[in-house]
CSV table of N, CA, C and O in Angstrom, one decimal:
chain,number,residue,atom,x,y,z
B,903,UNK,N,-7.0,-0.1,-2.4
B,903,UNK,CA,-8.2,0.7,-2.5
B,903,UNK,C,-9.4,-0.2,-2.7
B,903,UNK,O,-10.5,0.1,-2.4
B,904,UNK,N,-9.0,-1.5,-3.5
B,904,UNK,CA,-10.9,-2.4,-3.8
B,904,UNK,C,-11.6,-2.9,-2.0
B,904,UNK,O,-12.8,-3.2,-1.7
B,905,UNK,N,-10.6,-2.7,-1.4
B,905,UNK,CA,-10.8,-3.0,0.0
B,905,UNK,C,-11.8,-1.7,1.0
B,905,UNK,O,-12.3,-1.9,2.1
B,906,UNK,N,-11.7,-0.8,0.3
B,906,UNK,CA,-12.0,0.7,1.1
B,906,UNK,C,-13.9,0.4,0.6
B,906,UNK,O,-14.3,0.2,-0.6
B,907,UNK,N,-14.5,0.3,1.7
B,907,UNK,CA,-15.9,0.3,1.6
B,907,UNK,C,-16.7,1.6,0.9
B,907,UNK,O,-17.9,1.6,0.5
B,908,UNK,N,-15.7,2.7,0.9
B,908,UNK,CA,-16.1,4.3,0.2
B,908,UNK,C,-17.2,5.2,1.3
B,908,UNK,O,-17.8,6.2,1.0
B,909,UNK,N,-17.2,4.8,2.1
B,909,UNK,CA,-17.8,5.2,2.9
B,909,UNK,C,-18.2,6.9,3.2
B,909,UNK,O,-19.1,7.5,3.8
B,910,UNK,N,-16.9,7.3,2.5
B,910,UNK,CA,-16.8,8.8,2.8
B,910,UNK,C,-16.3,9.3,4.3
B,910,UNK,O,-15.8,10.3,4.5
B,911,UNK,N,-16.6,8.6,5.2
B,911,UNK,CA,-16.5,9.1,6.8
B,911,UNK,C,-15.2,9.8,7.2
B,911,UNK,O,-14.9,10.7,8.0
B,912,UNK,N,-14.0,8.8,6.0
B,912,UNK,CA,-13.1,8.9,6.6
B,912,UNK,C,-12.0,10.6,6.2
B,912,UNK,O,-11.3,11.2,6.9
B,913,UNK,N,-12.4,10.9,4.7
B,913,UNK,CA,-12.1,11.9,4.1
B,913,UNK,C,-13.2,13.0,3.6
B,913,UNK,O,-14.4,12.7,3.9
B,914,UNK,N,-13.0,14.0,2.9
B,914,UNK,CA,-13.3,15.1,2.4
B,914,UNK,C,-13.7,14.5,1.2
B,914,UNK,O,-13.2,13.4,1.1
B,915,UNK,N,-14.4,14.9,0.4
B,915,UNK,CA,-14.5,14.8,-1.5
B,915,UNK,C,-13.8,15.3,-1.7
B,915,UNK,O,-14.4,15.3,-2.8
B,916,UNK,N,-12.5,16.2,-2.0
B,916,UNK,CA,-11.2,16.4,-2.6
B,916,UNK,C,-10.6,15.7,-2.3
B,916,UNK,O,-10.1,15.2,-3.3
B,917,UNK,N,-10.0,14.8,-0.7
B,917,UNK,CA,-9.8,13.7,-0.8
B,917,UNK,C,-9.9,12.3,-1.7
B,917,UNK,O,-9.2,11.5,-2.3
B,918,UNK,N,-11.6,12.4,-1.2
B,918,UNK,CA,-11.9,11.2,-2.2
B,918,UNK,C,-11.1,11.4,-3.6
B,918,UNK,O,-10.0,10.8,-3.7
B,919,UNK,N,-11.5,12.4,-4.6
B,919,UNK,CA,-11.0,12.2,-5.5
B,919,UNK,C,-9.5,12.2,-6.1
B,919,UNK,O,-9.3,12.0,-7.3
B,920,UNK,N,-8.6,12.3,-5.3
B,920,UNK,CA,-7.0,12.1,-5.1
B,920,UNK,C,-7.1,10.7,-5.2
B,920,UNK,O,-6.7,10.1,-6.3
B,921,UNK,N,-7.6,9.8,-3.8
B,921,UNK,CA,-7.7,8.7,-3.7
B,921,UNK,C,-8.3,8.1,-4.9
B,921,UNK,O,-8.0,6.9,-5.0
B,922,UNK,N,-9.0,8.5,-5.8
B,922,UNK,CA,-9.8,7.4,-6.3
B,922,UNK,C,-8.3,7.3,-7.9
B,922,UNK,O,-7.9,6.3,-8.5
B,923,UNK,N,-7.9,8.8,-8.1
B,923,UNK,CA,-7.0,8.2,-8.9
B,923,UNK,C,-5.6,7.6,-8.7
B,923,UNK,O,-4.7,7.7,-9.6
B,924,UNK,N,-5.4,7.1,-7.6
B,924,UNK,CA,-4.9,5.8,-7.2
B,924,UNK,C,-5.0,4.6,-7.3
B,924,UNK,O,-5.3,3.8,-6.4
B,925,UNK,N,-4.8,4.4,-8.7
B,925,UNK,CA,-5.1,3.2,-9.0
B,925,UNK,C,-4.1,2.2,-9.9
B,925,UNK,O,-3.0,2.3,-10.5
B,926,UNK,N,-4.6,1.4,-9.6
B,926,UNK,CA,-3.2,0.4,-10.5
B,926,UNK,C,-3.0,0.8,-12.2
B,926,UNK,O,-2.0,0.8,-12.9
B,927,UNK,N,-4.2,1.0,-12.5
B,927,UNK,CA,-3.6,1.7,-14.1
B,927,UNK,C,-3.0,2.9,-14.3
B,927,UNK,O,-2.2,3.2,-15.2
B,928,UNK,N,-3.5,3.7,-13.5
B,928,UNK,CA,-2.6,5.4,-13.3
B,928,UNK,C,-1.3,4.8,-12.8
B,928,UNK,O,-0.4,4.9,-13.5
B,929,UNK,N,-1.0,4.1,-11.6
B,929,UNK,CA,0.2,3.7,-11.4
B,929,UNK,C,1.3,3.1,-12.1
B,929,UNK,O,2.5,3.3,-12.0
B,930,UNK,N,0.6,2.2,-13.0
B,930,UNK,CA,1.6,1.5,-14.3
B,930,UNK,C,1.5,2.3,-15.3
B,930,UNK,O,2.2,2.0,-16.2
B,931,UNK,N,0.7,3.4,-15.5
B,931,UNK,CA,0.6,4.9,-16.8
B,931,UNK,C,1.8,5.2,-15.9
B,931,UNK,O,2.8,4.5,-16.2
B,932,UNK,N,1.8,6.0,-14.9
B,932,UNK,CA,3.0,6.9,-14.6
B,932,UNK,C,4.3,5.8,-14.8
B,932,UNK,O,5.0,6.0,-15.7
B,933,UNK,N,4.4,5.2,-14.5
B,933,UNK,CA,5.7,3.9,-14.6
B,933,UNK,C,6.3,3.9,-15.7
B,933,UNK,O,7.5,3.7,-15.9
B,934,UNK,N,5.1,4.1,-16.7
B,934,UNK,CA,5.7,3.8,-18.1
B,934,UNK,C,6.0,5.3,-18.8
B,934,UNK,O,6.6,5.6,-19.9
B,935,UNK,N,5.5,5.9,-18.0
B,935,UNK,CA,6.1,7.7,-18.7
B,935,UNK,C,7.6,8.0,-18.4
B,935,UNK,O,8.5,8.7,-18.9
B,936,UNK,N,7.5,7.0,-17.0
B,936,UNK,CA,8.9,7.8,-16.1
B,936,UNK,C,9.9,7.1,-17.1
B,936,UNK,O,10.9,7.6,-17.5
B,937,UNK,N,9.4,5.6,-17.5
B,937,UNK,CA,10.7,4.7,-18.5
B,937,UNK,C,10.7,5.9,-19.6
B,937,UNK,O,11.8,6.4,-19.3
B,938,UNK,N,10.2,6.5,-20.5
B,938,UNK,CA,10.6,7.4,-21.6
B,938,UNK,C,10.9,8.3,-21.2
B,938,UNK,O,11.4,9.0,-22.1
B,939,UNK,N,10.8,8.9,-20.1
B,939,UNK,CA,11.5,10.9,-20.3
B,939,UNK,C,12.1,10.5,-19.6
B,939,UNK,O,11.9,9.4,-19.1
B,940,UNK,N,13.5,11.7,-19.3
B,940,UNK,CA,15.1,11.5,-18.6
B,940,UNK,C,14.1,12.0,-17.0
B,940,UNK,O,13.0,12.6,-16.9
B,941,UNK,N,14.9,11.7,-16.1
B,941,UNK,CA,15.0,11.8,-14.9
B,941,UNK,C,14.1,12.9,-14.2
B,941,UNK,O,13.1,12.7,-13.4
B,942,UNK,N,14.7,14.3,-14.7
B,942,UNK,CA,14.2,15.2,-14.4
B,942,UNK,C,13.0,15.6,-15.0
B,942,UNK,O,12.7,16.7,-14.7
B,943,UNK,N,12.2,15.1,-15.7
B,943,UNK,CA,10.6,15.3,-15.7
B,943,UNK,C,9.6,13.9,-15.1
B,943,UNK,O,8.5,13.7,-15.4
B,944,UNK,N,10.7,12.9,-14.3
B,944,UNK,CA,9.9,11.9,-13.6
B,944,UNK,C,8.9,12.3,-12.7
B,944,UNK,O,9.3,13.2,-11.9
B,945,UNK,N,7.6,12.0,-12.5
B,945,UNK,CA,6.9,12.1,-11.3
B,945,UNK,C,7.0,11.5,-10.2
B,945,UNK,O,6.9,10.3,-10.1
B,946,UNK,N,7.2,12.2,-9.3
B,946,UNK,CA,7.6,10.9,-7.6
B,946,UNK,C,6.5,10.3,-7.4
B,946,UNK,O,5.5,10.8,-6.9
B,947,UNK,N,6.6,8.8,-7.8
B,947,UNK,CA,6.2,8.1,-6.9
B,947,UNK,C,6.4,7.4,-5.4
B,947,UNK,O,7.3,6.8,-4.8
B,948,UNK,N,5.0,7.7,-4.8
B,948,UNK,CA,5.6,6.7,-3.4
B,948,UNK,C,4.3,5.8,-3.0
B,948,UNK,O,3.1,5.9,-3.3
B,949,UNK,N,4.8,5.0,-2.4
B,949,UNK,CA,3.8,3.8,-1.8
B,949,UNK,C,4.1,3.6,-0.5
B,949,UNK,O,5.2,3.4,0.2
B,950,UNK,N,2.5,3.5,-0.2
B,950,UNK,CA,2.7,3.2,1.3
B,950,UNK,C,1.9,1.7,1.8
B,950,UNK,O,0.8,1.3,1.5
B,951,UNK,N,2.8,1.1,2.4
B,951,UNK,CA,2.1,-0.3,2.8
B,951,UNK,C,1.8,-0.6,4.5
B,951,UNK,O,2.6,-0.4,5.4
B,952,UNK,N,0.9,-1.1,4.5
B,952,UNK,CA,-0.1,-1.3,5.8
B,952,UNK,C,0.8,-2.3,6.4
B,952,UNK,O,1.2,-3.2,5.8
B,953,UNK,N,1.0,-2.0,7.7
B,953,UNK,CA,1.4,-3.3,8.3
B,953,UNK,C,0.8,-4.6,8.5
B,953,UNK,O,1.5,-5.6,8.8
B,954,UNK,N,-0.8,-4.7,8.4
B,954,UNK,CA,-1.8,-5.8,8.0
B,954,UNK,C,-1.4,-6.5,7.0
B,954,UNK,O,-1.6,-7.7,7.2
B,955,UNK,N,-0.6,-6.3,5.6
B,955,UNK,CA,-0.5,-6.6,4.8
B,955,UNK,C,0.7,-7.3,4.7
B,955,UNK,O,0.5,-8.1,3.7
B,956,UNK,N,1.7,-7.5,5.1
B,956,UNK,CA,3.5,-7.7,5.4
B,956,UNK,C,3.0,-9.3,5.9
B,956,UNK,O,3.5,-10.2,5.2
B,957,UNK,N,2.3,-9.7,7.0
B,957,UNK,CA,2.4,-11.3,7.6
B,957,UNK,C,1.6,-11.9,6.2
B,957,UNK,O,2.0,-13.0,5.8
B,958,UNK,N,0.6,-11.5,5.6
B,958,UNK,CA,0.3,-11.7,4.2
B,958,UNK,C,1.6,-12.8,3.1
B,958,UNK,O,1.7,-14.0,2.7
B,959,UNK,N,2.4,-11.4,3.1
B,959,UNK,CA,3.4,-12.0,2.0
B,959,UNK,C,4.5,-12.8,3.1
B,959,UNK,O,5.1,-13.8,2.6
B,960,UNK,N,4.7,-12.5,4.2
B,960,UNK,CA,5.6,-13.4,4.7
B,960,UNK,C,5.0,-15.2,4.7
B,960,UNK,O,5.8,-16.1,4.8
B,961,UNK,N,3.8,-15.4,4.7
B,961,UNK,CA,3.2,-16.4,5.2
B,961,UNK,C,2.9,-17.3,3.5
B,961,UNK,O,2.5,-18.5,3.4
B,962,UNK,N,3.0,-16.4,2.5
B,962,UNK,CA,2.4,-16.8,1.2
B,962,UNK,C,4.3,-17.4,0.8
B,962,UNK,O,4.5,-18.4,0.1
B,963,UNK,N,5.0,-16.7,1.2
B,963,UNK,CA,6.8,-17.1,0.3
B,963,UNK,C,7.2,-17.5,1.4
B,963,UNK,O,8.4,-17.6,1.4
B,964,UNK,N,6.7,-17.7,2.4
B,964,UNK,CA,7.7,-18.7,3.3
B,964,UNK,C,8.6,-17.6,4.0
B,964,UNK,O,9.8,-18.1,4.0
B,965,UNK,N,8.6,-16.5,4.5
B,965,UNK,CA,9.4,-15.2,4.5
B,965,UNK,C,9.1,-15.1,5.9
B,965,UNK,O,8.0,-15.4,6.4
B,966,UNK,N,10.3,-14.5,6.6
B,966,UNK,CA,10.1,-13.8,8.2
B,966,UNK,C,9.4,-11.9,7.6
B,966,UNK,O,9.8,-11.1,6.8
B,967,UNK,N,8.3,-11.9,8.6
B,967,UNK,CA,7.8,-10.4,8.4
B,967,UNK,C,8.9,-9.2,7.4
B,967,UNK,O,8.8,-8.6,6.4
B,968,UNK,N,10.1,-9.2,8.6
B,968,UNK,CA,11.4,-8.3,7.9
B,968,UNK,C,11.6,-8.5,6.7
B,968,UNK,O,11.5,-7.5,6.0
B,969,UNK,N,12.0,-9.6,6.3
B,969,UNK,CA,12.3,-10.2,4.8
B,969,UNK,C,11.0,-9.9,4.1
B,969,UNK,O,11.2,-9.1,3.2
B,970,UNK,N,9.9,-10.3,4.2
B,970,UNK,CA,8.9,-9.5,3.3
B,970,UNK,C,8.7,-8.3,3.3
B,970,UNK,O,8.5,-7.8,2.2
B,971,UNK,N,8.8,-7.6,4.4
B,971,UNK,CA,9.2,-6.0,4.0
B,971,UNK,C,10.1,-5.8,3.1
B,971,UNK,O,9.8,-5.5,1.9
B,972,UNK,N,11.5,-6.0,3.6
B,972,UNK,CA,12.6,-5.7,2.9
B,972,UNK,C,12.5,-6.3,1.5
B,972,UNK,O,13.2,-5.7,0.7
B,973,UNK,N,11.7,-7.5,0.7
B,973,UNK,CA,11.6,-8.1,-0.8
B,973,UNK,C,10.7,-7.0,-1.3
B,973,UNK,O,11.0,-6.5,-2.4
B,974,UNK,N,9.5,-6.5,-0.7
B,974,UNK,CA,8.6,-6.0,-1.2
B,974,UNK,C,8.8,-4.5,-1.9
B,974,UNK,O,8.3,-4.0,-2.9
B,975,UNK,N,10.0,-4.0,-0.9
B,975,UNK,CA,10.2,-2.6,-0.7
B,975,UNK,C,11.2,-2.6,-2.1
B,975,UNK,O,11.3,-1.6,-2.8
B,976,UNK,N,11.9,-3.8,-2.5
B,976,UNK,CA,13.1,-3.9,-3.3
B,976,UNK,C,12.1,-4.1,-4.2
B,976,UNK,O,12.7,-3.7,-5.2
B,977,UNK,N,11.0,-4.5,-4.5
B,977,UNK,CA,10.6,-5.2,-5.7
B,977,UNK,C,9.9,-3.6,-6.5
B,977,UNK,O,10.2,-3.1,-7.6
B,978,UNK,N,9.0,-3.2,-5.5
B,978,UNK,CA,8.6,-2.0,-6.0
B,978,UNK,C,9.9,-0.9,-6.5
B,978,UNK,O,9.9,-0.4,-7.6
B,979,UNK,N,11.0,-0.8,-5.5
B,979,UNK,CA,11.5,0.3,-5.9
B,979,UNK,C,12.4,-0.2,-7.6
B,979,UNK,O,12.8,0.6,-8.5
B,980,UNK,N,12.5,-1.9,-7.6
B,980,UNK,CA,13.4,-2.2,-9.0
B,980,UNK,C,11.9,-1.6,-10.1
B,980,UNK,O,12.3,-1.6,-11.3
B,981,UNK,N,10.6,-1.3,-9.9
B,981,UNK,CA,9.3,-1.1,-10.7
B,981,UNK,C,9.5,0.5,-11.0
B,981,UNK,O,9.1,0.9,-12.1
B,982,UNK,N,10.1,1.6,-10.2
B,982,UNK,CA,10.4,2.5,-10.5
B,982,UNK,C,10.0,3.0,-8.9
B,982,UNK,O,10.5,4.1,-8.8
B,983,UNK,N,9.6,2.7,-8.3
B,983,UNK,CA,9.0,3.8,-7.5
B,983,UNK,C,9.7,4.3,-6.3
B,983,UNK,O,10.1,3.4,-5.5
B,984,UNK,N,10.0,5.9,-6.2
B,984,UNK,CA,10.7,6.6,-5.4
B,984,UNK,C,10.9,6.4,-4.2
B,984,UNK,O,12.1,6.3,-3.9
B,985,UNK,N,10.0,6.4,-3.1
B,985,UNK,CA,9.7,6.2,-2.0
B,985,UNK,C,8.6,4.8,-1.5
B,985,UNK,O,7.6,4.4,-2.2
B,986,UNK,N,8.9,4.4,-0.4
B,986,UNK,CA,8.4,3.6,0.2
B,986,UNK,C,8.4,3.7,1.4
B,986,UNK,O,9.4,4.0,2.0
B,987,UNK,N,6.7,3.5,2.3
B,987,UNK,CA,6.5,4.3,3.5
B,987,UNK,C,5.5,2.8,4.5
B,987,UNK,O,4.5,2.2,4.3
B,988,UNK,N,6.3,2.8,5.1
B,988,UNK,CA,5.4,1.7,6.3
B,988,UNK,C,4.7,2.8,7.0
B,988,UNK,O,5.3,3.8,7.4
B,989,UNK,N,3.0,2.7,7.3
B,989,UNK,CA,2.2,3.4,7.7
B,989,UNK,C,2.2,2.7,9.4
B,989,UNK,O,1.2,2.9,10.1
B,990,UNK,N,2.9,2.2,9.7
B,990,UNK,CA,2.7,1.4,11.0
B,990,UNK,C,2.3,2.8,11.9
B,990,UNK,O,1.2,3.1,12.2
B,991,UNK,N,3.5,3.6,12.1
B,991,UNK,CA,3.7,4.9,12.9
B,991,UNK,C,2.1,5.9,12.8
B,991,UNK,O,1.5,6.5,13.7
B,992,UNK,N,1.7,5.8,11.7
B,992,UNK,CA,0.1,6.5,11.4
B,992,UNK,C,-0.8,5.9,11.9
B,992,UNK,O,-1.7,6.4,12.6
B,993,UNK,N,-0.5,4.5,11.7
B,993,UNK,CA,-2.0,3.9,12.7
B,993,UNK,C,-1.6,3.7,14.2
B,993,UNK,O,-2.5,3.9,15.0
B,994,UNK,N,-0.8,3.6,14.6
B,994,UNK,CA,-0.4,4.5,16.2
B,994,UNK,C,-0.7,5.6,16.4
B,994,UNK,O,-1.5,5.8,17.4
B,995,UNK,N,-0.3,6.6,15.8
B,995,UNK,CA,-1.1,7.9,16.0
B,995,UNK,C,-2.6,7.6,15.9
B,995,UNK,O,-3.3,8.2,16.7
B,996,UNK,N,-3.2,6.8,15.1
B,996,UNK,CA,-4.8,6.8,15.0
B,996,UNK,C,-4.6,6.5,16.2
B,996,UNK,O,-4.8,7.4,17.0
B,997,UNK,N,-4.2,5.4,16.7
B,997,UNK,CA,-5.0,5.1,18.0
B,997,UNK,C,-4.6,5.8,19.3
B,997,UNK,O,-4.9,5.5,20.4
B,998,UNK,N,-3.8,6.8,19.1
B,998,UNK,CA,-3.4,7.1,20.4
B,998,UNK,C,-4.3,8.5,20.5
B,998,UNK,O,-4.5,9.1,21.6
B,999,UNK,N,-4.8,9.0,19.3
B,999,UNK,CA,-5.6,10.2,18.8
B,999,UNK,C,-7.1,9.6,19.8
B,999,UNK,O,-7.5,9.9,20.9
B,1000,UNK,N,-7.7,8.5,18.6
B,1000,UNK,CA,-8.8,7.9,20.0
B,1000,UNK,C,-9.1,7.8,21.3
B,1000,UNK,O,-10.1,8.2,22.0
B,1001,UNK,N,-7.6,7.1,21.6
B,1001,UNK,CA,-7.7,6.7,22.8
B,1001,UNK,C,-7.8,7.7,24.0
B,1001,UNK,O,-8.2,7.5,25.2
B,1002,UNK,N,-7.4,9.4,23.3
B,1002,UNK,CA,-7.1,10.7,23.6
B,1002,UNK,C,-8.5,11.4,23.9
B,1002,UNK,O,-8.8,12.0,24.9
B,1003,UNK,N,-9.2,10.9,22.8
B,1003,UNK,CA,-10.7,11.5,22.7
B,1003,UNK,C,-11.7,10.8,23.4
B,1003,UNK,O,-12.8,11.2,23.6
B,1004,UNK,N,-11.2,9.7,23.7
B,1004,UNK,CA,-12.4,8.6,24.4
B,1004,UNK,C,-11.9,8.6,26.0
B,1004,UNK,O,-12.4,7.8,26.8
B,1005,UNK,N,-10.9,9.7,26.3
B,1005,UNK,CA,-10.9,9.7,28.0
B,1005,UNK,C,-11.4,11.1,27.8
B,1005,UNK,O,-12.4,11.3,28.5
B,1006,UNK,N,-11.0,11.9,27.2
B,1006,UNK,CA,-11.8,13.4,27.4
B,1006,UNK,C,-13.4,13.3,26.9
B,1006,UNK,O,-14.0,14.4,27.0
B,1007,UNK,N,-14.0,12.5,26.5
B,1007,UNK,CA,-15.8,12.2,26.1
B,1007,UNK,C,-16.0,11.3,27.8
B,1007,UNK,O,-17.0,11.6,28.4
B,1008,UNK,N,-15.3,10.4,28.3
B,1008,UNK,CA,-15.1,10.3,29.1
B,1008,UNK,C,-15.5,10.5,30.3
B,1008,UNK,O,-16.4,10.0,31.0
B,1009,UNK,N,-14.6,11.6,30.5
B,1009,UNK,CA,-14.7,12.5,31.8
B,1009,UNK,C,-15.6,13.4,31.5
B,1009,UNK,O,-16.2,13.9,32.5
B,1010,UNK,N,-15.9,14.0,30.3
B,1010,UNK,CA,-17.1,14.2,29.9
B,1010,UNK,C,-18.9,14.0,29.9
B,1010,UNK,O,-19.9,14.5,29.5
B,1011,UNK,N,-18.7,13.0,30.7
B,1011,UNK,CA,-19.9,12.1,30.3
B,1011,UNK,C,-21.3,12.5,31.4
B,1011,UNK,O,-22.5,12.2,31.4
B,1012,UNK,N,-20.6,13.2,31.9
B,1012,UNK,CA,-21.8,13.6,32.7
B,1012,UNK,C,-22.2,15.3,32.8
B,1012,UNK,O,-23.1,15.7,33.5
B,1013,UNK,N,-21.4,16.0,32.1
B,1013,UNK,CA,-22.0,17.2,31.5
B,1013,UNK,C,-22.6,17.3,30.2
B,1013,UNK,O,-23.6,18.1,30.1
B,1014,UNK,N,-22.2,16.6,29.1
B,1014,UNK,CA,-22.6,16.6,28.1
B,1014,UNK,C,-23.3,15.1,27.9
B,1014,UNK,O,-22.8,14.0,28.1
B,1015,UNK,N,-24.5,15.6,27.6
B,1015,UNK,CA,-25.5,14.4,27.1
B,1015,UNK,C,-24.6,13.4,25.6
B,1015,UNK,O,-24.2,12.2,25.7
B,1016,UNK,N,-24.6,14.1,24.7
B,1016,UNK,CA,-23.8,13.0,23.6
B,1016,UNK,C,-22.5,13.0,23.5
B,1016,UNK,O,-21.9,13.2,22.5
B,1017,UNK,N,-21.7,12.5,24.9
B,1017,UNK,CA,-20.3,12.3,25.0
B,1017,UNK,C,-19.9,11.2,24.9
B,1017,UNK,O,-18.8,11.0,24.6
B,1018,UNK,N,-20.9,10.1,25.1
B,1018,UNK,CA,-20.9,8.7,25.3
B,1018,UNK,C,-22.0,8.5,24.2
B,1018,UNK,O,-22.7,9.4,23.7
B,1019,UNK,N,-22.0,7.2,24.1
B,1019,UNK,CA,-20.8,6.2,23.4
B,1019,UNK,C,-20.0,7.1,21.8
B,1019,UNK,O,-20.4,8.0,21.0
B,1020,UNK,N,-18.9,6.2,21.9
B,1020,UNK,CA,-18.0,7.0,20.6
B,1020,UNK,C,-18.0,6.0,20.1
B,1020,UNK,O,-17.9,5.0,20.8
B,1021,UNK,N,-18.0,5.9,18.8
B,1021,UNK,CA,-17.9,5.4,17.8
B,1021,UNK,C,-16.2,5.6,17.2
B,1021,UNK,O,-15.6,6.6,16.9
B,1022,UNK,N,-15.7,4.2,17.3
B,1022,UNK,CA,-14.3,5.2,16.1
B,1022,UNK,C,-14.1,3.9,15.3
B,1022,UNK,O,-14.7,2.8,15.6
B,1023,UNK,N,-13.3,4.2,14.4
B,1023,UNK,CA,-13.1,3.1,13.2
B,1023,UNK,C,-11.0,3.5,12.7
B,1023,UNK,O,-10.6,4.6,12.9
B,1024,UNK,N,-10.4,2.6,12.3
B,1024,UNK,CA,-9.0,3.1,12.2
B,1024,UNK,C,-9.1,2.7,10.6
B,1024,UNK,O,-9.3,1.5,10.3
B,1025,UNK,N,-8.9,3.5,9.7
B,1025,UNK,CA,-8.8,2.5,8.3
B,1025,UNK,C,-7.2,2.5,8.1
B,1025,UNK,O,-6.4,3.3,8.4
B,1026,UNK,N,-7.1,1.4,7.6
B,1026,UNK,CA,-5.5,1.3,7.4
B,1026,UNK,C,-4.6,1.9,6.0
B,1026,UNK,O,-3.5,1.9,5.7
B,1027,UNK,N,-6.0,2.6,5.4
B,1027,UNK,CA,-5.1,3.3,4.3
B,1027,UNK,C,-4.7,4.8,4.9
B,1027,UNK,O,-4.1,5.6,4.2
């Protein structure tokens, strides 16, 4: 999230404010609740990691891409956390969503005056 410019473009303000309490101190609060109550009043956590981010840690430990997935995924879940989600598959849909809207503005382009140019942005969160 110190990475997200706040731009707003990308979400709602109920959005926003989900996102903003995503944070590393709410994350290690919930961590430390889940160590004291039994099981069944744990809150699920899940984390999702960008595929931008994976040649990062492979390239910093000396790791093939796989192996830094697979350390990362193990490190978080020995930290408590329930789920772990590679967003690779979402930012394909972003782009294939685009790529969708930018042939129909497209073929568009000569009935409607502001069909052209499109603007798009993919954020990786």
């Amino acid at each position: 999230l110190s990475d997200c410019l706040a731009c707003d473009s990308c979400m709602t303000s109920e959005e926003g404010a989900r996102v903003f309490q995503q944070n590393q101190r709410e994350f290690f609060r919930i961590l430390n609740l889940n160590k004291k109550c039994d099981t069944s009043k744990h809150k699920v956590l899940a984390v999702s990691i960008c595929p931008q981010s994976l040649p990062y840690f492979a390239a910093k430990f000396n790791l093939s891409v796989n192996d830094a997935a697979k350390r990362l995924c193990g490190f978080l879940k020995s930290l408590g956390v329930h789920y772990v989600f590679d967003t690779t598959i979402a930012a394909d849909f972003s782009i294939l969503e685009s790529q969708r809207e930018f042939v129909q503005r497209y073929q568009r382009r000569n009935q409607e005056e502001h069909a052209l140019p499109m603007f798009a942005s993919a954020c990786p969160g």
